[in-house]
mmCIF file of C-alpha atoms in Angstrom:
data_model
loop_
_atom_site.group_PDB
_atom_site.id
_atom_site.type_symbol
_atom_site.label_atom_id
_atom_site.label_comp_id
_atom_site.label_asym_id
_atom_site.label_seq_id
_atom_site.Cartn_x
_atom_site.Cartn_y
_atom_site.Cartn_z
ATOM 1 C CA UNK A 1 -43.977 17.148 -37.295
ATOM 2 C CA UNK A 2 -41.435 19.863 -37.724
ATOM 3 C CA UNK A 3 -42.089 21.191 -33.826
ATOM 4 C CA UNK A 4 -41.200 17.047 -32.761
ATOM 5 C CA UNK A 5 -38.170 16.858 -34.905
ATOM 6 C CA UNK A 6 -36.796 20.268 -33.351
ATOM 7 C CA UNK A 7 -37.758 18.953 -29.906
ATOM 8 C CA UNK A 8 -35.992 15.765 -31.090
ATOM 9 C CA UNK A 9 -32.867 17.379 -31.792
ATOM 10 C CA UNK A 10 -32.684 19.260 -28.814
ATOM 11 C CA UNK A 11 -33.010 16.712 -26.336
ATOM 12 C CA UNK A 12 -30.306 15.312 -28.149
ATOM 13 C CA UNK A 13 -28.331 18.630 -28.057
ATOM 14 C CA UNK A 14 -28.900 18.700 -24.094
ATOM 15 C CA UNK A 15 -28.014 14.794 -23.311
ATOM 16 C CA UNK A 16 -24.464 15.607 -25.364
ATOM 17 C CA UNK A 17 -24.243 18.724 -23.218
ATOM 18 C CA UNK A 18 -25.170 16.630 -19.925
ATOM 19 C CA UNK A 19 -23.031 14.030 -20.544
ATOM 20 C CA UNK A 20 -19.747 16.145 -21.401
ATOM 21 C CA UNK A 21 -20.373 18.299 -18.064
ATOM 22 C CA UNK A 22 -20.216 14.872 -16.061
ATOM 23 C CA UNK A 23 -17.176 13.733 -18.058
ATOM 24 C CA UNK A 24 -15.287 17.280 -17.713
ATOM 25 C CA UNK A 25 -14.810 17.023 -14.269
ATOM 26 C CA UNK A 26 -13.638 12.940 -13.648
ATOM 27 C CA UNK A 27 -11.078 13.992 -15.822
ATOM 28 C CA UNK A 28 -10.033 17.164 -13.823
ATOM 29 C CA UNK A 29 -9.998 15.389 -10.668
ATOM 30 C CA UNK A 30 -6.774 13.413 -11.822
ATOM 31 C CA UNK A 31 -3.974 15.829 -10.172
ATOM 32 C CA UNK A 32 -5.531 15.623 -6.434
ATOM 33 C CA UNK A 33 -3.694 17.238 -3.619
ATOM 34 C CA UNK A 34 -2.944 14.014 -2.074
ATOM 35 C CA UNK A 35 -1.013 12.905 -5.430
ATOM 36 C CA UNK A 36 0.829 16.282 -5.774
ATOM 37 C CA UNK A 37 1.544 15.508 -2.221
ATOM 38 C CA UNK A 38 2.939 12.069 -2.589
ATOM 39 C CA UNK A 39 4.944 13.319 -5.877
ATOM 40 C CA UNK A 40 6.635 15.896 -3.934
ATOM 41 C CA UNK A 41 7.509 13.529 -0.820
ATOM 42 C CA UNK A 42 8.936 11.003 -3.591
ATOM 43 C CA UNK A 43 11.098 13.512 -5.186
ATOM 44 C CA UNK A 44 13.102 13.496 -1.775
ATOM 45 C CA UNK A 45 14.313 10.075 -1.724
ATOM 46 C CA UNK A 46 18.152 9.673 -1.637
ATOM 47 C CA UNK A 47 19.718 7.776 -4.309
ATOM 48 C CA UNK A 48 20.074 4.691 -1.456
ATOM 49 C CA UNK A 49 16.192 4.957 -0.811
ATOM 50 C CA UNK A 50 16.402 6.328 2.382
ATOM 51 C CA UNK A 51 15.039 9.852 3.493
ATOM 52 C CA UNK A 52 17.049 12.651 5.296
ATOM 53 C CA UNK A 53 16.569 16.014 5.879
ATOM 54 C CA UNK A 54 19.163 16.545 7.814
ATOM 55 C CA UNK A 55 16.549 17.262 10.774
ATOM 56 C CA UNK A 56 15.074 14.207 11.795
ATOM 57 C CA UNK A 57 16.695 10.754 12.245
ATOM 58 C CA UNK A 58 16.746 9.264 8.426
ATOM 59 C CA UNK A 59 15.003 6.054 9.943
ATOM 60 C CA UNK A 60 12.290 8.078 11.519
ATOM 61 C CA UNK A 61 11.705 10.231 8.552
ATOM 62 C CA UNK A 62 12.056 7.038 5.974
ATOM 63 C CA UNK A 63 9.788 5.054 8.226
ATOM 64 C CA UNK A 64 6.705 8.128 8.302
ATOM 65 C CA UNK A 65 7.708 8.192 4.477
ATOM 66 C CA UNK A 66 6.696 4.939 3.508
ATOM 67 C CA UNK A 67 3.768 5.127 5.578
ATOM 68 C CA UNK A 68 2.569 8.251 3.838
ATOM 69 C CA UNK A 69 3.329 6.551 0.676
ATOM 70 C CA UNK A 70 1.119 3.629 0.987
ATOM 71 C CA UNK A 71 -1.596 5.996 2.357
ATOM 72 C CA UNK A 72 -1.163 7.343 -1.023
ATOM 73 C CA UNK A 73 -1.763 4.348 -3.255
ATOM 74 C CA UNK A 74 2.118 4.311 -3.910
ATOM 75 C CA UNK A 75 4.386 1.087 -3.407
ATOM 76 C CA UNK A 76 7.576 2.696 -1.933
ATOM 77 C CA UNK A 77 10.737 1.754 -4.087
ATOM 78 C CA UNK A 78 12.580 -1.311 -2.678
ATOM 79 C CA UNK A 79 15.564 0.433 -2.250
ATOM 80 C CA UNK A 80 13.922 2.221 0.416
ATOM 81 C CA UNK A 81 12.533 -1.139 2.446
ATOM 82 C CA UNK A 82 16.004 -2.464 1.688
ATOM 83 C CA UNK A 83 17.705 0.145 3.169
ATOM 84 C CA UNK A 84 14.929 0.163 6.259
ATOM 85 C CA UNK A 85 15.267 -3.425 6.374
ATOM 86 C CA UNK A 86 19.193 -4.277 6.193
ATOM 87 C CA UNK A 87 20.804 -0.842 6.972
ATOM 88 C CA UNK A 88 23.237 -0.085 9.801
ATOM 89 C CA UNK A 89 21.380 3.179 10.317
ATOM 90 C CA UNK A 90 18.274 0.865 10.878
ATOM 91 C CA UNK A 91 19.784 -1.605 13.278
ATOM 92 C CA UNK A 92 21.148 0.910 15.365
ATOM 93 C CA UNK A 93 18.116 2.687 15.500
ATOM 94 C CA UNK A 94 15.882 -0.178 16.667
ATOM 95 C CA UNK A 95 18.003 -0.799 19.783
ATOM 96 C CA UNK A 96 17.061 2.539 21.053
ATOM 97 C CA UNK A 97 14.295 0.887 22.493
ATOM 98 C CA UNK A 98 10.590 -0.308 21.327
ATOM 99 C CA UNK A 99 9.309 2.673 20.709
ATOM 100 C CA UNK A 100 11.980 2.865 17.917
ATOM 101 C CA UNK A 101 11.567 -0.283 17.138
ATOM 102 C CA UNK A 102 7.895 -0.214 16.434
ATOM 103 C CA UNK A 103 8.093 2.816 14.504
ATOM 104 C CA UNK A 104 10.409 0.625 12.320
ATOM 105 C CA UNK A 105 7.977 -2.496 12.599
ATOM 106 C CA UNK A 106 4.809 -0.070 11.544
ATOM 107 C CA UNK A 107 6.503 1.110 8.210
ATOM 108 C CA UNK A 108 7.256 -2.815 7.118
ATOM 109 C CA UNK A 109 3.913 -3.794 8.100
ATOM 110 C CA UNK A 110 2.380 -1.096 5.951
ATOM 111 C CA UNK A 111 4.494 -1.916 2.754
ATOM 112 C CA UNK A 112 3.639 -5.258 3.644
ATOM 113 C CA UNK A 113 6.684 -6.801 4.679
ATOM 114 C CA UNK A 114 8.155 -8.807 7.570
ATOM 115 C CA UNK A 115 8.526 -7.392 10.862
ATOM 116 C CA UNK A 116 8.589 -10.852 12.841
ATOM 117 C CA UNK A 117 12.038 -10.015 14.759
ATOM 118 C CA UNK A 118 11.225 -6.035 15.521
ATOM 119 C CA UNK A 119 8.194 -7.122 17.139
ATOM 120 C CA UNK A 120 9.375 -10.487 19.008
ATOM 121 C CA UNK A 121 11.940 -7.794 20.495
ATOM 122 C CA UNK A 122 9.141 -5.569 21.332
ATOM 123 C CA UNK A 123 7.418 -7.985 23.316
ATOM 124 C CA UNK A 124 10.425 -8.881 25.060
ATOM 125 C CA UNK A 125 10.293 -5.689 26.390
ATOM 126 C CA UNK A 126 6.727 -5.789 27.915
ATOM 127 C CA UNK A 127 7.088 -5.796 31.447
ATOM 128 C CA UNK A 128 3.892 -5.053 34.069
ATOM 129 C CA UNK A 129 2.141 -2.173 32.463
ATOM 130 C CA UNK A 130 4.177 -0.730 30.034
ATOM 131 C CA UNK A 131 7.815 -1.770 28.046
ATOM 132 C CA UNK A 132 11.252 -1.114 29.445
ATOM 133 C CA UNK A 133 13.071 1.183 27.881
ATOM 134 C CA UNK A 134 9.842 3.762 26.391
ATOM 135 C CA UNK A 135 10.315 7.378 27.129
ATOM 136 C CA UNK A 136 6.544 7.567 27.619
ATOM 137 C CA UNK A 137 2.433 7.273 26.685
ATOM 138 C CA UNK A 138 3.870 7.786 22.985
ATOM 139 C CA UNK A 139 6.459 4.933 22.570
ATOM 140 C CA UNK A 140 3.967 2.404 24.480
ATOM 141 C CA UNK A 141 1.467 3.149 21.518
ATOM 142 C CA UNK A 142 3.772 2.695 19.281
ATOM 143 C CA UNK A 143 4.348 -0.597 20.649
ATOM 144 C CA UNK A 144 0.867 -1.664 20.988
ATOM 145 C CA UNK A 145 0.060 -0.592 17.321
ATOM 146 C CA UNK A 146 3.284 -2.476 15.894
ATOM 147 C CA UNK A 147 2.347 -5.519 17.806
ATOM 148 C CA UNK A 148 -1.499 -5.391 16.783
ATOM 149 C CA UNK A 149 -0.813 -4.926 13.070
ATOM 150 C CA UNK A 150 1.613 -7.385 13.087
ATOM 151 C CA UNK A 151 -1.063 -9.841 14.305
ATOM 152 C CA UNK A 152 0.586 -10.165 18.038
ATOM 153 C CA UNK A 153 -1.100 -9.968 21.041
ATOM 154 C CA UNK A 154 -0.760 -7.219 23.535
ATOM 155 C CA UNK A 155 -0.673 -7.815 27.284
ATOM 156 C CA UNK A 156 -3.901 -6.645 28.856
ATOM 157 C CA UNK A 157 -1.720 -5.212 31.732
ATOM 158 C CA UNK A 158 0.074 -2.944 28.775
ATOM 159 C CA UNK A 159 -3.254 -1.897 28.081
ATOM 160 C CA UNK A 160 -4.706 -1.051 31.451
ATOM 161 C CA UNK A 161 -1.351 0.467 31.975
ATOM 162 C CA UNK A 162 -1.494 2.888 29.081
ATOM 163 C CA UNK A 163 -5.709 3.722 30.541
ATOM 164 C CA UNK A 164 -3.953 4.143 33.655
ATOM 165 C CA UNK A 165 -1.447 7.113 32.672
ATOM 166 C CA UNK A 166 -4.260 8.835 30.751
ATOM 167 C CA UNK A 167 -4.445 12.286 32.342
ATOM 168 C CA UNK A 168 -6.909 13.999 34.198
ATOM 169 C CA UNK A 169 -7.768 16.162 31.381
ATOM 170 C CA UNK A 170 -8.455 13.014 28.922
ATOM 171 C CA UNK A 171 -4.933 13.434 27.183
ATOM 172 C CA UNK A 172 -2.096 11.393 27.347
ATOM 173 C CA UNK A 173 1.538 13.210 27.758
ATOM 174 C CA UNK A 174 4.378 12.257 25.020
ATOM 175 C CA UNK A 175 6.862 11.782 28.302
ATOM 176 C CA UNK A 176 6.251 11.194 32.126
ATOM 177 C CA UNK A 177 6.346 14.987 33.905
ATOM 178 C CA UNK A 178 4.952 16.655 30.690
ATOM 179 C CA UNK A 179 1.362 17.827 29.996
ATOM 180 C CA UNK A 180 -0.873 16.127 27.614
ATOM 181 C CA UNK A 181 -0.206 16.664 23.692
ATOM 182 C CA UNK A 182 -2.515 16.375 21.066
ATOM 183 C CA UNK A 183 0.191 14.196 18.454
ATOM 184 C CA UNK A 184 0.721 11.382 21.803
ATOM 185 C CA UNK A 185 -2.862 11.446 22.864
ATOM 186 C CA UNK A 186 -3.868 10.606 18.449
ATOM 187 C CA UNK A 187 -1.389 8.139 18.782
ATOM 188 C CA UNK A 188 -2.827 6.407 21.800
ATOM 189 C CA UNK A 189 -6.482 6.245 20.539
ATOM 190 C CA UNK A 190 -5.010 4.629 17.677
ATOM 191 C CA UNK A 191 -3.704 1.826 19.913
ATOM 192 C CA UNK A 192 -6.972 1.788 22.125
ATOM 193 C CA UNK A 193 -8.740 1.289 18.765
ATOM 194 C CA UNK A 194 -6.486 -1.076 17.131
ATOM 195 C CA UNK A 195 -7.009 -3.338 20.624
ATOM 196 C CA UNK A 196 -10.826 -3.021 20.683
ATOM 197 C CA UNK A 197 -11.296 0.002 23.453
ATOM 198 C CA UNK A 198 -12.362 2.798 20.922
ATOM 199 C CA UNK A 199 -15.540 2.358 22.765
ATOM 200 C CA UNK A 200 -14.237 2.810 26.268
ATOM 201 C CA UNK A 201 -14.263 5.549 28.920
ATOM 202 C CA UNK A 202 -10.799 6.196 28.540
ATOM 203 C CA UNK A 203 -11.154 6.921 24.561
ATOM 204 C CA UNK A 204 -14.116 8.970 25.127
ATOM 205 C CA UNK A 205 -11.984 11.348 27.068
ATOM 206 C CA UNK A 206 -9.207 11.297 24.639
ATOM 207 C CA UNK A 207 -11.490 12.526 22.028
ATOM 208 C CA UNK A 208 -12.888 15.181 24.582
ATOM 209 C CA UNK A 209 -9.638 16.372 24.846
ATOM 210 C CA UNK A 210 -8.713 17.206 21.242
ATOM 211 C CA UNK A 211 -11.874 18.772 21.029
ATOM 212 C CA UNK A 212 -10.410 21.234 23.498
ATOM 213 C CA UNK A 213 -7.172 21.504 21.727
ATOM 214 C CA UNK A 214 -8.977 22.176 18.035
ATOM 215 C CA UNK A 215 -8.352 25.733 16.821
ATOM 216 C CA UNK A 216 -10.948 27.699 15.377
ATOM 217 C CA UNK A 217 -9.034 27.360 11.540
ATOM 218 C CA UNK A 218 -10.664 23.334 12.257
ATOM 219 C CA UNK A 219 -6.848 22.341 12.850
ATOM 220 C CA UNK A 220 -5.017 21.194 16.123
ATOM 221 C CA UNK A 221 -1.455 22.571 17.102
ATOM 222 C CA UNK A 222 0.975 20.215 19.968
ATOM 223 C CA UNK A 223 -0.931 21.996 22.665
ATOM 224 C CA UNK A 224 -2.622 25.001 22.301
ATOM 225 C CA UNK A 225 -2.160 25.642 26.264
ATOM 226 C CA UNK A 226 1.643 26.532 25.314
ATOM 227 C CA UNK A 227 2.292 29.868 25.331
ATOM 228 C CA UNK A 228 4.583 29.598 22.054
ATOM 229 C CA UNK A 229 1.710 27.923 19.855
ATOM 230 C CA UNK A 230 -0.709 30.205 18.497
ATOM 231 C CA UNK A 231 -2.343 28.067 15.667
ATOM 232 C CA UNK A 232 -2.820 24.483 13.564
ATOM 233 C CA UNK A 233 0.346 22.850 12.291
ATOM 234 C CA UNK A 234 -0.033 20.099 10.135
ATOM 235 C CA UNK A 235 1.666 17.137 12.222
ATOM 236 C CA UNK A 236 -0.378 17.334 14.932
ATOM 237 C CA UNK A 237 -4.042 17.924 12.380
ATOM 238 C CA UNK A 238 -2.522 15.118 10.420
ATOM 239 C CA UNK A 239 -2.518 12.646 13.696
ATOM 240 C CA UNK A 240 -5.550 13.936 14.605
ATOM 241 C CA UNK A 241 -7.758 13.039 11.474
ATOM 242 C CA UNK A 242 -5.840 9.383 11.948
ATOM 243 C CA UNK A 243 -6.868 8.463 15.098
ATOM 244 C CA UNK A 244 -10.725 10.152 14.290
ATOM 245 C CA UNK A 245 -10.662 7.707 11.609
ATOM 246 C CA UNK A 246 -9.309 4.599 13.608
ATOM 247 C CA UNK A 247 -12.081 5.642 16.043
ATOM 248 C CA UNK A 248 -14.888 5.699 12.872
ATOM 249 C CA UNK A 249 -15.551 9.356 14.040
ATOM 250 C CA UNK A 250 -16.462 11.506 10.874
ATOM 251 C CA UNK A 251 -14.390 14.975 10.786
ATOM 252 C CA UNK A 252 -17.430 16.513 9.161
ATOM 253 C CA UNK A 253 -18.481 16.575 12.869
ATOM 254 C CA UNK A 254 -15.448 18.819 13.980
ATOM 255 C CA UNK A 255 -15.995 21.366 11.048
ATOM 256 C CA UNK A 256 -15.748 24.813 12.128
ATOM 257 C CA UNK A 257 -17.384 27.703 10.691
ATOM 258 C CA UNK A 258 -17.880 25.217 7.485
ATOM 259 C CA UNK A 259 -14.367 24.348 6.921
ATOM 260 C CA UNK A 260 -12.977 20.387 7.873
ATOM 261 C CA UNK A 261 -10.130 19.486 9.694
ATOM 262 C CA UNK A 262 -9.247 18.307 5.995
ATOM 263 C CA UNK A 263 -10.018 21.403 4.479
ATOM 264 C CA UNK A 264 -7.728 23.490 6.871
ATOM 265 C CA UNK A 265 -4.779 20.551 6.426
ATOM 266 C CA UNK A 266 -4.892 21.413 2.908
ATOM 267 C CA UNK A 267 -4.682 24.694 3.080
ATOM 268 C CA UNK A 268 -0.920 24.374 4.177
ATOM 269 C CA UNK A 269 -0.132 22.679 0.811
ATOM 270 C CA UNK A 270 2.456 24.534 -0.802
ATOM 271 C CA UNK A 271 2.846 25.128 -4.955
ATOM 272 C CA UNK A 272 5.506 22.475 -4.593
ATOM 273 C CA UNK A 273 2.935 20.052 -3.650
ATOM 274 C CA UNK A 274 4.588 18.939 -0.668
ATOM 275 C CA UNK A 275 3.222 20.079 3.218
ATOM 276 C CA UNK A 276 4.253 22.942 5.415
ATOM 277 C CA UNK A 277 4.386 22.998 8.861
ATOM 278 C CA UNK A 278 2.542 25.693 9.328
ATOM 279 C CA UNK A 279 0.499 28.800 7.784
ATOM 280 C CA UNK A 280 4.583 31.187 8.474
ATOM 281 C CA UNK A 281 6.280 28.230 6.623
ATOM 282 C CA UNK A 282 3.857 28.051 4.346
ATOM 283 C CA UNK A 283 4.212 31.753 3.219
ATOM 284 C CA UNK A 284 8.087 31.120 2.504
ATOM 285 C CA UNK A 285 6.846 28.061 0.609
ATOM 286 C CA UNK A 286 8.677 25.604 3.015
ATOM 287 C CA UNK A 287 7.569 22.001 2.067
ATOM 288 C CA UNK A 288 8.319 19.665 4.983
ATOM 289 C CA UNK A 289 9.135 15.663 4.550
ATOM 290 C CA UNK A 290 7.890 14.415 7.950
ATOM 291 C CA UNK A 291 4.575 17.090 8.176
ATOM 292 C CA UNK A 292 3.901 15.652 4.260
ATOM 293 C CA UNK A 293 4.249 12.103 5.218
ATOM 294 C CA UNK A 294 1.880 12.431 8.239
ATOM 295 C CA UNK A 295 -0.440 14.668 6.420
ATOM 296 C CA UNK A 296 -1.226 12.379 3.947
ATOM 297 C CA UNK A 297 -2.176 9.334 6.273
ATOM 298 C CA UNK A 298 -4.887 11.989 7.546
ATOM 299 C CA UNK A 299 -5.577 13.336 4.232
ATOM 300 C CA UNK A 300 -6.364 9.704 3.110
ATOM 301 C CA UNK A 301 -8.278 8.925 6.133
ATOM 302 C CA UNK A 302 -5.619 6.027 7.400
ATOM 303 C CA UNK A 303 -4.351 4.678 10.936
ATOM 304 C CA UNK A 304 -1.133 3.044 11.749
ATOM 305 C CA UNK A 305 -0.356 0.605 10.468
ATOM 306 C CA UNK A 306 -1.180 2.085 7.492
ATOM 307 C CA UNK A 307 -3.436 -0.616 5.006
ATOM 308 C CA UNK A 308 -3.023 0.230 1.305
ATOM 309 C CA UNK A 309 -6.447 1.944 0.122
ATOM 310 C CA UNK A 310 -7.631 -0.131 -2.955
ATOM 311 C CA UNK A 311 -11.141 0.857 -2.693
ATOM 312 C CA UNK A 312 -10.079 4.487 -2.982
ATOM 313 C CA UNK A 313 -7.529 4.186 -5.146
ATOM 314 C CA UNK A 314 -8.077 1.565 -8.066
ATOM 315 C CA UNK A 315 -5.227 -0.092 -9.711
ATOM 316 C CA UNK A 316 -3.698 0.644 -13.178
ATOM 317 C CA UNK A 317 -5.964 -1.620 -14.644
ATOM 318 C CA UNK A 318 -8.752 -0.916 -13.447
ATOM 319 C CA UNK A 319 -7.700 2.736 -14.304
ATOM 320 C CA UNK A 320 -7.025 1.821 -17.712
ATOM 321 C CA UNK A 321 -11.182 0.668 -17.758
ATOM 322 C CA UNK A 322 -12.434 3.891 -16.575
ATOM 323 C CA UNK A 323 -10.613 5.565 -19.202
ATOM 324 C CA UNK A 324 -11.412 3.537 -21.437
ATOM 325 C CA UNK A 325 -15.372 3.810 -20.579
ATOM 326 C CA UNK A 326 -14.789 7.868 -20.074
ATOM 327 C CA UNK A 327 -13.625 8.070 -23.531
ATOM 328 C CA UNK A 328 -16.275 6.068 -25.159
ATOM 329 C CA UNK A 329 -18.449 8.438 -22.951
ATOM 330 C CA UNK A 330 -17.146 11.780 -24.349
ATOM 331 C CA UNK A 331 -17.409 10.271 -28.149
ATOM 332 C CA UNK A 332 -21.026 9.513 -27.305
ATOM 333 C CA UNK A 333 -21.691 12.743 -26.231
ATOM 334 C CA UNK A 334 -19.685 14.454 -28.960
ATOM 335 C CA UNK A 335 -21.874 13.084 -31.556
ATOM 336 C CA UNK A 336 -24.853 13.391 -29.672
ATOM 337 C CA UNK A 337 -24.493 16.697 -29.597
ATOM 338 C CA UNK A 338 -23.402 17.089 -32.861
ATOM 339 C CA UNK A 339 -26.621 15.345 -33.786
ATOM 340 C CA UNK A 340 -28.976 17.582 -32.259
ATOM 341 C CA UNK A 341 -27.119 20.694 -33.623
ATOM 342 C CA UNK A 342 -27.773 19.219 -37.572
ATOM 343 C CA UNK A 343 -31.411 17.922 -36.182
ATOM 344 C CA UNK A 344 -32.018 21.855 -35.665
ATOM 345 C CA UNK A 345 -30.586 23.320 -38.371
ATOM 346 C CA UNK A 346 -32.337 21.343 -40.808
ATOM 347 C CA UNK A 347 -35.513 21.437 -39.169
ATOM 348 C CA UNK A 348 -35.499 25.247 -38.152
#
């Protein structure tokens, strides 16, 4: 009797012990690189909501800004969509052309707001197989993505057009006259995606091509061709994992030596939490706004337009549940243990 009340008491012991181990580490999992990451990219919002680093245009940065944020789970502050929404900064930088514009259009679209006019101007623009006024393959993306998340149609001639100036190596260049980059040809399998050609010729080749350009560290730089680019930098890994995921490729397939394209993104994460540009920045601890902001839509496995990840990231309430449950968990397994510890004693 004495031999089942022990044996009792110690499967009691080990189910208290069992269930605290797979307690311990949902908790732990709470402060997530991605979170640090949006934290840190938050922290550098002006006191009118836009973004400025004194690099990059403000609308450019604010726009890739809100995008990362919603990759994030976050809901950027409405300061910032007011200020991308009714600023002069913002009205002068949408007449640059539609590639400008669309960039504009894609951060509304993936806060969820209104970009009706940006995009009636961008197809206004659409002329034979491309838009007047784009600099190249990357602002005609740009366009087709704004214009397919905001539920407009793109011309089929756009979309043979941007096929057409794929080149012969399976990339797509960012301006007519320059080789193929890795951040324009991510951007334009996004668009072939987002208008139902990830299966086509022309993506197949695209995806060939960053193959080529992926660094042994599992990262892409702009072109690894250039003499002046020696390894990964976080834009261009951070395009790359979005367009992999607009195509439903899994990065587990471009792994090298064991480590993800993921894995090696991460790895440029500075103490701050925020992204640098690469592995010399990241040794003075240089956070960047625009590499965080695109690093995080890769991180968090989005495409532009960015869609808000509620599957991935549950709201407060349903937070509030799982703590809830977790807690009523770790009393359970408190006292079970506790139980089988007495159980023992008194039995030994």
């Amino acid at each position: 009797m004495g031999g089942r009340i022990r044996l009792i008491g110690a499967l009691a012991l080990a189910l208290g012990l069992g269930l605290l181990l797979v307690a311990g580490p949902a908790t732990a999992q709470g402060d997530s690189s991605v979170d640090r990451a949006r934290q840190w990219l938050e922290q550098q919002r002006k006191p009118d909501g836009s973004f400025d680093d004194g690099v990059f245009n403000p609308v450019d940065l604010t726009s890739n800004a809100v995008m990362g944020e919603v990759a994030a789970g976050s809901t950027p502050a409405q300061a910032t969509l007011t200020w991308l929404r009714g600023s002069s900064a913002s009205a002068a930088y949408a007449k640059k052309g539609p590639g400008a514009a669309a960039k504009l259009a894609l951060a509304l679209e993936s806060a969820g707001g209104d970009a009706g006019a940006l995009l009636t101007t961008i197809e206004q623009a659409a002329s034979g197989g491309s838009f007047t006024g784009v600099a190249g393959d990357y602002d005609v993306a740009l366009a087709v993505l704004a214009l397919r998340g905001g539920g407009r149609n793109v011309p089929a001639a756009v979309l043979d057009g941007l096929v057409a100036s794929q080149q012969a190596d399976g990339g797509w260049a960012f301006a007519k006259g320059q080789p193929a980059d890795t951040n324009t040809t991510a951007v334009a399998l996004m668009a072939m995606a987002r208008s139902g050609r990830g299966d086509s010729l022309a993506a197949r080749r695209g995806v060939a091509f960053l193959d080529g350009q992926q660094f042994d560290s599992a990262g892409w730089g702009y072109d690894r061709r250039s003499k002046d680019i020696k390894s990964m930098d976080a834009n261009s890994t951070g395009l790359v994992l979005s367009a992999l995921s607009a195509l439903g490729i899994d990065q587990q397939g471009k792994a090298k030596s064991g480590v993800t394209p993921r894995d090696a993104l991460l790895r440029l994460q500075t103490p701050s939490g925020g992204l640098a540009f690469d592995a010399g920045k990241l040794e003075s601890g240089t956070a960047d706004q625009l590499t965080t902001a695109q690093a995080l839509v890769g991180l968090t496995g989005g495409s532009l337009p960015v869609q808000r990840p509620f599957a991935s990231k549950p709201s407060v309430q349903a937070n509030h549940t799982f703590q809830i449950v977790l807690a009523t968990l770790v009393a359970v397994a408190v006292l079970a243990a506790g139980v089988g510890v007495l159980v023992i004693r008194r039995r030994s």
